[in-house]
PDB file of N, CA and C in Angstrom:
ATOM      1  N   MET A  38       0.891 -42.785 -90.202  1.00  0.00           N
ATOM      2  CA  MET A  38      -0.122 -42.247 -89.075  1.00  0.00           C
ATOM      3  C   MET A  38      -1.186 -41.425 -89.539  1.00  0.00           C
ATOM      4  N   ALA A  39      -2.166 -41.601 -89.124  1.00  0.00           N
ATOM      5  CA  ALA A  39      -3.947 -41.248 -89.999  1.00  0.00           C
ATOM      6  C   ALA A  39      -3.655 -39.498 -90.054  1.00  0.00           C
ATOM      7  N   LYS A  40      -4.674 -39.365 -90.912  1.00  0.00           N
ATOM      8  CA  LYS A  40      -4.818 -37.396 -91.151  1.00  0.00           C
ATOM      9  C   LYS A  40      -5.597 -37.128 -89.625  1.00  0.00           C
ATOM     10  N   GLN A  41      -5.579 -35.982 -89.290  1.00  0.00           N
ATOM     11  CA  GLN A  41      -6.825 -35.649 -88.535  1.00  0.00           C
ATOM     12  C   GLN A  41      -7.543 -35.140 -89.374  1.00  0.00           C
ATOM     13  N   SER A  42      -9.208 -34.648 -89.025  1.00  0.00           N
ATOM     14  CA  SER A  42      -9.958 -33.641 -89.714  1.00  0.00           C
ATOM     15  C   SER A  42     -11.021 -33.587 -88.812  1.00  0.00           C
ATOM     16  N   ILE A  43     -11.112 -32.174 -89.175  1.00  0.00           N
ATOM     17  CA  ILE A  43     -12.462 -31.686 -88.128  1.00  0.00           C
ATOM     18  C   ILE A  43     -13.334 -30.623 -88.852  1.00  0.00           C
ATOM     19  N   LYS A  44     -15.047 -31.022 -88.651  1.00  0.00           N
ATOM     20  CA  LYS A  44     -15.561 -30.394 -89.409  1.00  0.00           C
ATOM     21  C   LYS A  44     -15.853 -28.698 -88.912  1.00  0.00           C
ATOM     22  N   LEU A  45     -15.571 -27.897 -89.808  1.00  0.00           N
ATOM     23  CA  LEU A  45     -15.817 -26.089 -89.708  1.00  0.00           C
ATOM     24  C   LEU A  45     -16.709 -26.047 -90.526  1.00  0.00           C
ATOM     25  N   GLY A  46     -17.665 -25.498 -89.192  1.00  0.00           N
ATOM     26  CA  GLY A  46     -19.495 -25.172 -89.446  1.00  0.00           C
ATOM     27  C   GLY A  46     -19.709 -23.214 -90.309  1.00  0.00           C
ATOM     28  N   ASP A  47     -20.465 -22.654 -90.894  1.00  0.00           N
ATOM     29  CA  ASP A  47     -20.335 -21.896 -90.920  1.00  0.00           C
ATOM     30  C   ASP A  47     -20.246 -20.863 -89.736  1.00  0.00           C
ATOM     31  N   ASN A  48     -19.480 -19.358 -90.459  1.00  0.00           N
ATOM     32  CA  ASN A  48     -19.144 -18.802 -88.889  1.00  0.00           C
ATOM     33  C   ASN A  48     -18.330 -19.851 -87.656  1.00  0.00           C
ATOM     34  N   GLN A  49     -17.292 -20.522 -88.084  1.00  0.00           N
ATOM     35  CA  GLN A  49     -16.137 -21.284 -87.319  1.00  0.00           C
ATOM     36  C   GLN A  49     -14.939 -20.723 -87.871  1.00  0.00           C
ATOM     37  N   TYR A  50     -14.137 -20.601 -86.918  1.00  0.00           N
ATOM     38  CA  TYR A  50     -12.620 -21.161 -87.170  1.00  0.00           C
ATOM     39  C   TYR A  50     -11.735 -21.685 -86.300  1.00  0.00           C
ATOM     40  N   ILE A  51     -10.760 -21.630 -86.798  1.00  0.00           N
ATOM     41  CA  ILE A  51      -9.537 -22.496 -86.141  1.00  0.00           C
ATOM     42  C   ILE A  51      -8.259 -22.387 -86.362  1.00  0.00           C
ATOM     43  N   TRP A  52      -7.179 -22.257 -85.657  1.00  0.00           N
ATOM     44  CA  TRP A  52      -5.528 -21.783 -85.930  1.00  0.00           C
ATOM     45  C   TRP A  52      -4.679 -23.279 -85.919  1.00  0.00           C
ATOM     46  N   ILE A  53      -4.048 -22.979 -87.031  1.00  0.00           N
ATOM     47  CA  ILE A  53      -3.268 -24.621 -87.425  1.00  0.00           C
ATOM     48  C   ILE A  53      -2.119 -24.353 -87.852  1.00  0.00           C
ATOM     49  N   ARG A  54      -1.508 -25.441 -86.797  1.00  0.00           N
ATOM     50  CA  ARG A  54       0.595 -24.740 -86.974  1.00  0.00           C
ATOM     51  C   ARG A  54       0.994 -25.617 -87.571  1.00  0.00           C
ATOM     52  N   ASP A  55       1.772 -24.937 -88.614  1.00  0.00           N
ATOM     53  CA  ASP A  55       2.730 -26.143 -89.453  1.00  0.00           C
ATOM     54  C   ASP A  55       3.893 -26.163 -88.330  1.00  0.00           C
ATOM     55  N   ASN A  56       4.211 -27.807 -88.434  1.00  0.00           N
ATOM     56  CA  ASN A  56       5.368 -27.946 -87.112  1.00  0.00           C
ATOM     57  C   ASN A  56       6.521 -27.676 -88.047  1.00  0.00           C
ATOM     58  N   ASN A  57       6.466 -27.528 -89.625  1.00  0.00           N
ATOM     59  CA  ASN A  57       8.157 -27.292 -90.166  1.00  0.00           C
ATOM     60  C   ASN A  57       8.453 -26.040 -90.610  1.00  0.00           C
ATOM     61  N   THR A  58       7.376 -24.888 -90.406  1.00  0.00           N
ATOM     62  CA  THR A  58       7.737 -23.879 -90.655  1.00  0.00           C
ATOM     63  C   THR A  58       7.389 -22.874 -89.273  1.00  0.00           C
ATOM     64  N   GLY A  59       6.668 -23.316 -88.284  1.00  0.00           N
ATOM     65  CA  GLY A  59       6.635 -22.972 -87.600  1.00  0.00           C
ATOM     66  C   GLY A  59       5.318 -21.519 -87.111  1.00  0.00           C
ATOM     67  N   VAL A  60       4.477 -21.466 -88.644  1.00  0.00           N
ATOM     68  CA  VAL A  60       3.735 -20.673 -88.877  1.00  0.00           C
ATOM     69  C   VAL A  60       2.558 -20.798 -88.607  1.00  0.00           C
ATOM     70  N   THR A  61       1.087 -20.478 -87.698  1.00  0.00           N
ATOM     71  CA  THR A  61       0.182 -20.444 -87.456  1.00  0.00           C
ATOM     72  C   THR A  61      -0.822 -20.039 -88.587  1.00  0.00           C
ATOM     73  N   ARG A  62      -1.626 -20.139 -89.440  1.00  0.00           N
ATOM     74  CA  ARG A  62      -2.602 -20.023 -90.205  1.00  0.00           C
ATOM     75  C   ARG A  62      -3.801 -20.675 -89.659  1.00  0.00           C
ATOM     76  N   THR A  63      -4.877 -19.251 -89.867  1.00  0.00           N
ATOM     77  CA  THR A  63      -6.480 -19.317 -89.847  1.00  0.00           C
ATOM     78  C   THR A  63      -7.176 -20.541 -90.866  1.00  0.00           C
ATOM     79  N   ALA A  64      -8.130 -21.301 -90.474  1.00  0.00           N
ATOM     80  CA  ALA A  64      -8.800 -21.850 -91.324  1.00  0.00           C
ATOM     81  C   ALA A  64     -10.423 -21.595 -91.120  1.00  0.00           C
ATOM     82  N   GLU A  65     -10.913 -21.478 -92.158  1.00  0.00           N
ATOM     83  CA  GLU A  65     -12.558 -20.772 -91.753  1.00  0.00           C
ATOM     84  C   GLU A  65     -13.265 -21.065 -92.277  1.00  0.00           C
ATOM     85  N   GLY A  66     -14.427 -21.829 -91.559  1.00  0.00           N
ATOM     86  CA  GLY A  66     -15.325 -22.537 -92.511  1.00  0.00           C
ATOM     87  C   GLY A  66     -16.741 -21.968 -93.184  1.00  0.00           C
ATOM     88  N   PRO A  67     -17.382 -22.782 -93.757  1.00  0.00           N
ATOM     89  CA  PRO A  67     -18.072 -23.974 -93.821  1.00  0.00           C
ATOM     90  C   PRO A  67     -16.541 -24.770 -94.613  1.00  0.00           C
ATOM     91  N   GLN A  68     -16.246 -26.225 -93.913  1.00  0.00           N
ATOM     92  CA  GLN A  68     -15.132 -27.088 -94.441  1.00  0.00           C
ATOM     93  C   GLN A  68     -15.306 -27.828 -93.940  1.00  0.00           C
ATOM     94  N   MET A  69     -14.711 -29.142 -94.325  1.00  0.00           N
ATOM     95  CA  MET A  69     -14.229 -30.372 -93.665  1.00  0.00           C
ATOM     96  C   MET A  69     -12.908 -30.050 -93.511  1.00  0.00           C
ATOM     97  N   LEU A  70     -11.528 -30.041 -93.134  1.00  0.00           N
ATOM     98  CA  LEU A  70     -10.235 -29.996 -93.079  1.00  0.00           C
ATOM     99  C   LEU A  70      -9.871 -30.651 -92.548  1.00  0.00           C
ATOM    100  N   VAL A  71      -9.256 -31.096 -93.246  1.00  0.00           N
ATOM    101  CA  VAL A  71      -7.559 -32.209 -93.597  1.00  0.00           C
ATOM    102  C   VAL A  71      -6.551 -31.692 -92.896  1.00  0.00           C
ATOM    103  N   LEU A  72      -5.905 -32.014 -91.719  1.00  0.00           N
ATOM    104  CA  LEU A  72      -4.681 -31.293 -91.740  1.00  0.00           C
ATOM    105  C   LEU A  72      -3.316 -32.417 -92.346  1.00  0.00           C
ATOM    106  N   GLU A  73      -2.144 -32.112 -92.785  1.00  0.00           N
ATOM    107  CA  GLU A  73      -1.268 -32.518 -93.504  1.00  0.00           C
ATOM    108  C   GLU A  73      -0.271 -33.241 -92.145  1.00  0.00           C
ATOM    109  N   PRO A  74       0.119 -34.540 -92.464  1.00  0.00           N
ATOM    110  CA  PRO A  74       1.254 -34.487 -91.286  1.00  0.00           C
ATOM    111  C   PRO A  74       1.849 -33.894 -90.527  1.00  0.00           C
ATOM    112  N   HIS A  75       2.232 -33.083 -90.932  1.00  0.00           N
ATOM    113  CA  HIS A  75       3.750 -32.068 -89.865  1.00  0.00           C
ATOM    114  C   HIS A  75       2.345 -30.724 -89.713  1.00  0.00           C
ATOM    115  N   GLU A  76       0.904 -30.827 -89.214  1.00  0.00           N
ATOM    116  CA  GLU A  76      -0.251 -29.705 -89.327  1.00  0.00           C
ATOM    117  C   GLU A  76      -0.302 -30.492 -88.081  1.00  0.00           C
ATOM    118  N   GLU A  77      -0.770 -29.084 -86.689  1.00  0.00           N
ATOM    119  CA  GLU A  77      -1.807 -29.602 -85.690  1.00  0.00           C
ATOM    120  C   GLU A  77      -2.436 -28.547 -85.481  1.00  0.00           C
ATOM    121  N   PHE A  78      -3.735 -28.748 -84.841  1.00  0.00           N
ATOM    122  CA  PHE A  78      -4.485 -27.624 -84.237  1.00  0.00           C
ATOM    123  C   PHE A  78      -3.663 -26.904 -83.000  1.00  0.00           C
ATOM    124  N   ASP A  79      -3.613 -25.594 -82.958  1.00  0.00           N
ATOM    125  CA  ASP A  79      -3.445 -24.744 -82.210  1.00  0.00           C
ATOM    126  C   ASP A  79      -4.288 -23.936 -81.671  1.00  0.00           C
ATOM    127  N   GLY A  80      -4.328 -24.634 -80.283  1.00  0.00           N
ATOM    128  CA  GLY A  80      -5.598 -23.760 -79.838  1.00  0.00           C
ATOM    129  C   GLY A  80      -6.599 -25.175 -79.234  1.00  0.00           C
ATOM    130  N   THR A  81      -7.790 -24.655 -79.007  1.00  0.00           N
ATOM    131  CA  THR A  81      -8.830 -25.641 -78.642  1.00  0.00           C
ATOM    132  C   THR A  81      -9.813 -25.735 -79.693  1.00  0.00           C
ATOM    133  N   SER A  82     -10.609 -25.983 -79.516  1.00  0.00           N
ATOM    134  CA  SER A  82     -11.900 -26.369 -80.321  1.00  0.00           C
ATOM    135  C   SER A  82     -12.227 -25.299 -81.232  1.00  0.00           C
ATOM    136  N   PRO A  83     -13.110 -25.771 -82.406  1.00  0.00           N
ATOM    137  CA  PRO A  83     -13.245 -24.616 -82.938  1.00  0.00           C
ATOM    138  C   PRO A  83     -13.976 -23.390 -82.103  1.00  0.00           C
ATOM    139  N   MET A  84     -13.525 -22.050 -83.045  1.00  0.00           N
ATOM    140  CA  MET A  84     -13.767 -20.881 -82.239  1.00  0.00           C
ATOM    141  C   MET A  84     -15.170 -20.159 -83.155  1.00  0.00           C
ATOM    142  N   SER A  85     -16.004 -19.591 -82.527  1.00  0.00           N
ATOM    143  CA  SER A  85     -17.248 -18.887 -83.065  1.00  0.00           C
ATOM    144  C   SER A  85     -16.676 -17.208 -83.713  1.00  0.00           C
ATOM    145  N   ASN A  86     -16.911 -16.856 -85.175  1.00  0.00           N
ATOM    146  CA  ASN A  86     -16.563 -15.705 -85.747  1.00  0.00           C
ATOM    147  C   ASN A  86     -17.429 -14.869 -84.297  1.00  0.00           C
ATOM    148  N   VAL A  87     -16.427 -13.349 -84.513  1.00  0.00           N
ATOM    149  CA  VAL A  87     -17.075 -12.328 -84.250  1.00  0.00           C
ATOM    150  C   VAL A  87     -18.094 -11.766 -85.192  1.00  0.00           C
ATOM    151  N   ILE A  88     -19.286 -11.463 -84.236  1.00  0.00           N
ATOM    152  CA  ILE A  88     -20.163 -11.183 -85.617  1.00  0.00           C
ATOM    153  C   ILE A  88     -20.835  -9.797 -84.737  1.00  0.00           C
ATOM    154  N   LEU A  89     -20.977  -8.837 -85.599  1.00  0.00           N
ATOM    155  CA  LEU A  89     -21.057  -7.286 -85.599  1.00  0.00           C
ATOM    156  C   LEU A  89     -22.502  -6.892 -85.801  1.00  0.00           C
ATOM    157  N   THR A  90     -23.393  -6.482 -85.369  1.00  0.00           N
ATOM    158  CA  THR A  90     -24.441  -5.425 -85.997  1.00  0.00           C
ATOM    159  C   THR A  90     -24.215  -4.463 -85.972  1.00  0.00           C
ATOM    160  N   GLN A  91     -25.176  -3.461 -86.606  1.00  0.00           N
ATOM    161  CA  GLN A  91     -25.315  -2.286 -87.450  1.00  0.00           C
ATOM    162  C   GLN A  91     -24.475  -1.337 -85.820  1.00  0.00           C
ATOM    163  N   SER A  92     -25.044  -1.268 -84.687  1.00  0.00           N
ATOM    164  CA  SER A  92     -24.687  -0.553 -84.008  1.00  0.00           C
ATOM    165  C   SER A  92     -23.598  -1.119 -82.974  1.00  0.00           C
ATOM    166  N   GLN A  93     -22.638  -2.192 -83.180  1.00  0.00           N
ATOM    167  CA  GLN A  93     -21.546  -2.592 -82.643  1.00  0.00           C
ATOM    168  C   GLN A  93     -20.214  -2.351 -83.057  1.00  0.00           C
ATOM    169  N   TYR A  94     -19.269  -2.175 -82.057  1.00  0.00           N
ATOM    170  CA  TYR A  94     -17.689  -2.066 -82.555  1.00  0.00           C
ATOM    171  C   TYR A  94     -16.897  -2.738 -81.970  1.00  0.00           C
ATOM    172  N   VAL A  95     -15.881  -3.340 -82.380  1.00  0.00           N
ATOM    173  CA  VAL A  95     -14.719  -3.690 -81.505  1.00  0.00           C
ATOM    174  C   VAL A  95     -13.422  -2.857 -81.636  1.00  0.00           C
ATOM    175  N   THR A  96     -12.548  -3.102 -80.714  1.00  0.00           N
ATOM    176  CA  THR A  96     -11.089  -3.072 -80.863  1.00  0.00           C
ATOM    177  C   THR A  96     -10.369  -3.728 -80.602  1.00  0.00           C
ATOM    178  N   ILE A  97      -9.337  -4.003 -81.788  1.00  0.00           N
ATOM    179  CA  ILE A  97      -8.852  -5.598 -82.242  1.00  0.00           C
ATOM    180  C   ILE A  97      -7.188  -4.756 -81.615  1.00  0.00           C
ATOM    181  N   PHE A  98      -6.768  -5.428 -80.843  1.00  0.00           N
ATOM    182  CA  PHE A  98      -5.402  -5.343 -80.502  1.00  0.00           C
ATOM    183  C   PHE A  98      -4.139  -5.734 -81.459  1.00  0.00           C
ATOM    184  N   ASN A  99      -3.594  -5.684 -81.538  1.00  0.00           N
ATOM    185  CA  ASN A  99      -1.917  -6.386 -82.534  1.00  0.00           C
ATOM    186  C   ASN A  99      -2.591  -6.733 -83.771  1.00  0.00           C
ATOM    187  N   PRO A 100      -3.387  -5.928 -84.517  1.00  0.00           N
ATOM    188  CA  PRO A 100      -3.685  -6.287 -85.600  1.00  0.00           C
ATOM    189  C   PRO A 100      -2.725  -7.089 -86.741  1.00  0.00           C
ATOM    190  N   PHE A 101      -3.834  -8.008 -87.216  1.00  0.00           N
ATOM    191  CA  PHE A 101      -2.267  -8.285 -88.803  1.00  0.00           C
ATOM    192  C   PHE A 101      -2.999  -7.421 -89.809  1.00  0.00           C
ATOM    193  N   ASP A 102      -2.116  -7.636 -90.180  1.00  0.00           N
ATOM    194  CA  ASP A 102      -2.625  -6.895 -91.797  1.00  0.00           C
ATOM    195  C   ASP A 102      -2.144  -7.703 -92.803  1.00  0.00           C
ATOM    196  N   GLU A 103      -3.064  -7.984 -93.822  1.00  0.00           N
ATOM    197  CA  GLU A 103      -3.309  -8.890 -94.503  1.00  0.00           C
ATOM    198  C   GLU A 103      -2.121  -8.466 -95.694  1.00  0.00           C
ATOM    199  N   ALA A 104      -2.129  -6.877 -96.505  1.00  0.00           N
ATOM    200  CA  ALA A 104      -1.376  -6.540 -97.231  1.00  0.00           C
ATOM    201  C   ALA A 104       0.036  -6.403 -96.772  1.00  0.00           C
ATOM    202  N   GLU A 105       0.704  -6.172 -95.605  1.00  0.00           N
ATOM    203  CA  GLU A 105       2.262  -6.647 -95.254  1.00  0.00           C
ATOM    204  C   GLU A 105       2.204  -7.812 -94.988  1.00  0.00           C
ATOM    205  N   GLY A 106       1.334  -8.825 -94.107  1.00  0.00           N
ATOM    206  CA  GLY A 106       1.670  -9.741 -93.765  1.00  0.00           C
ATOM    207  C   GLY A 106       2.296  -9.927 -92.460  1.00  0.00           C
ATOM    208  N   LYS A 107       1.924  -8.964 -91.767  1.00  0.00           N
ATOM    209  CA  LYS A 107       2.200  -9.248 -90.413  1.00  0.00           C
ATOM    210  C   LYS A 107       1.578  -8.475 -89.355  1.00  0.00           C
ATOM    211  N   TYR A 108       1.875  -8.605 -88.131  1.00  0.00           N
ATOM    212  CA  TYR A 108       0.937  -8.165 -87.323  1.00  0.00           C
ATOM    213  C   TYR A 108       1.613  -6.528 -86.693  1.00  0.00           C
ATOM    214  N   HIS A 109       0.736  -6.071 -86.009  1.00  0.00           N
ATOM    215  CA  HIS A 109       1.376  -4.325 -85.860  1.00  0.00           C
ATOM    216  C   HIS A 109       1.236  -4.566 -84.405  1.00  0.00           C
ATOM    217  N   MET A 110       2.420  -4.914 -83.616  1.00  0.00           N
ATOM    218  CA  MET A 110       2.349  -5.427 -82.002  1.00  0.00           C
ATOM    219  C   MET A 110       1.888  -3.412 -81.276  1.00  0.00           C
ATOM    220  N   GLY A 111       1.463  -4.115 -80.603  1.00  0.00           N
ATOM    221  CA  GLY A 111       0.840  -2.794 -79.426  1.00  0.00           C
ATOM    222  C   GLY A 111       0.024  -1.709 -80.433  1.00  0.00           C
ATOM    223  N   GLY A 112      -0.045  -1.969 -81.785  1.00  0.00           N
ATOM    224  CA  GLY A 112      -1.376  -1.263 -82.423  1.00  0.00           C
ATOM    225  C   GLY A 112      -2.353  -1.662 -82.094  1.00  0.00           C
ATOM    226  N   PHE A 113      -3.466  -1.349 -82.435  1.00  0.00           N
ATOM    227  CA  PHE A 113      -4.893  -1.515 -82.558  1.00  0.00           C
ATOM    228  C   PHE A 113      -5.954  -0.685 -83.774  1.00  0.00           C
ATOM    229  N   LYS A 114      -6.811  -1.553 -84.001  1.00  0.00           N
ATOM    230  CA  LYS A 114      -7.790  -1.254 -85.302  1.00  0.00           C
ATOM    231  C   LYS A 114      -9.168  -1.279 -84.501  1.00  0.00           C
ATOM    232  N   ILE A 115     -10.362  -0.663 -84.903  1.00  0.00           N
ATOM    233  CA  ILE A 115     -11.483  -0.577 -84.587  1.00  0.00           C
ATOM    234  C   ILE A 115     -12.262  -1.344 -86.067  1.00  0.00           C
ATOM    235  N   ILE A 116     -13.460  -1.747 -85.959  1.00  0.00           N
ATOM    236  CA  ILE A 116     -13.887  -2.517 -86.550  1.00  0.00           C
ATOM    237  C   ILE A 116     -15.593  -1.943 -86.202  1.00  0.00           C
ATOM    238  N   GLU A 117     -16.044  -1.357 -87.334  1.00  0.00           N
ATOM    239  CA  GLU A 117     -17.551  -0.911 -86.712  1.00  0.00           C
ATOM    240  C   GLU A 117     -18.785  -2.353 -87.803  1.00  0.00           C
ATOM    241  N   GLY A 118     -19.385  -2.087 -87.072  1.00  0.00           N
ATOM    242  CA  GLY A 118     -20.743  -3.472 -87.933  1.00  0.00           C
ATOM    243  C   GLY A 118     -21.527  -2.891 -88.897  1.00  0.00           C
ATOM    244  N   PRO A 119     -22.082  -3.784 -89.686  1.00  0.00           N
ATOM    245  CA  PRO A 119     -22.229  -5.015 -89.722  1.00  0.00           C
ATOM    246  C   PRO A 119     -20.918  -5.808 -89.666  1.00  0.00           C
ATOM    247  N   ALA A 120     -20.737  -6.846 -89.497  1.00  0.00           N
ATOM    248  CA  ALA A 120     -18.959  -7.862 -89.732  1.00  0.00           C
ATOM    249  C   ALA A 120     -18.926  -8.600 -88.970  1.00  0.00           C
ATOM    250  N   ASN A 121     -19.049  -9.800 -89.779  1.00  0.00           N
ATOM    251  CA  ASN A 121     -18.752 -10.834 -89.594  1.00  0.00           C
ATOM    252  C   ASN A 121     -17.090 -11.034 -89.997  1.00  0.00           C
ATOM    253  N   PHE A 122     -16.448 -11.721 -88.712  1.00  0.00           N
ATOM    254  CA  PHE A 122     -14.646 -12.038 -89.113  1.00  0.00           C
ATOM    255  C   PHE A 122     -14.136 -12.831 -88.520  1.00  0.00           C
ATOM    256  N   SER A 123     -12.703 -13.895 -88.559  1.00  0.00           N
ATOM    257  CA  SER A 123     -12.388 -14.266 -87.417  1.00  0.00           C
ATOM    258  C   SER A 123     -11.006 -13.736 -86.959  1.00  0.00           C
ATOM    259  N   LEU A 124     -10.662 -13.832 -85.705  1.00  0.00           N
ATOM    260  CA  LEU A 124      -9.009 -13.256 -85.509  1.00  0.00           C
ATOM    261  C   LEU A 124      -8.271 -14.217 -86.071  1.00  0.00           C
ATOM    262  N   ARG A 125      -7.500 -13.260 -85.572  1.00  0.00           N
ATOM    263  CA  ARG A 125      -5.722 -14.427 -86.352  1.00  0.00           C
ATOM    264  C   ARG A 125      -5.179 -14.538 -84.597  1.00  0.00           C
ATOM    265  N   ARG A 126      -4.048 -15.123 -84.847  1.00  0.00           N
ATOM    266  CA  ARG A 126      -3.449 -16.189 -83.965  1.00  0.00           C
ATOM    267  C   ARG A 126      -3.605 -14.653 -82.470  1.00  0.00           C
ATOM    268  N   PHE A 127      -2.427 -13.832 -82.464  1.00  0.00           N
ATOM    269  CA  PHE A 127      -2.328 -12.745 -81.305  1.00  0.00           C
ATOM    270  C   PHE A 127      -2.667 -11.708 -81.425  1.00  0.00           C
ATOM    271  N   GLU A 128      -4.641 -11.336 -82.212  1.00  0.00           N
ATOM    272  CA  GLU A 128      -5.217 -10.600 -82.433  1.00  0.00           C
ATOM    273  C   GLU A 128      -5.795 -10.705 -81.189  1.00  0.00           C
TER     274      GLU A 128
END
């Protein structure tokens, strides 16, 4: 079976599901992403990062905490600009 690949540009990301573990990870560009045989795209084509200017903000529901490695379901966090980031699968 041939490996799938996709080119991610600047400010693009995609979700990838590991079929062995069921874990979904976020891959960010720029990069040429080559999937392992047990991985598949989880979602649609590459998505664009959220880009906020100085006077903007966004509320993220169900935020993922990198330090704890888990989602805070039902919670939220506010991100103020300027900022450039990708969303996790359930945010």
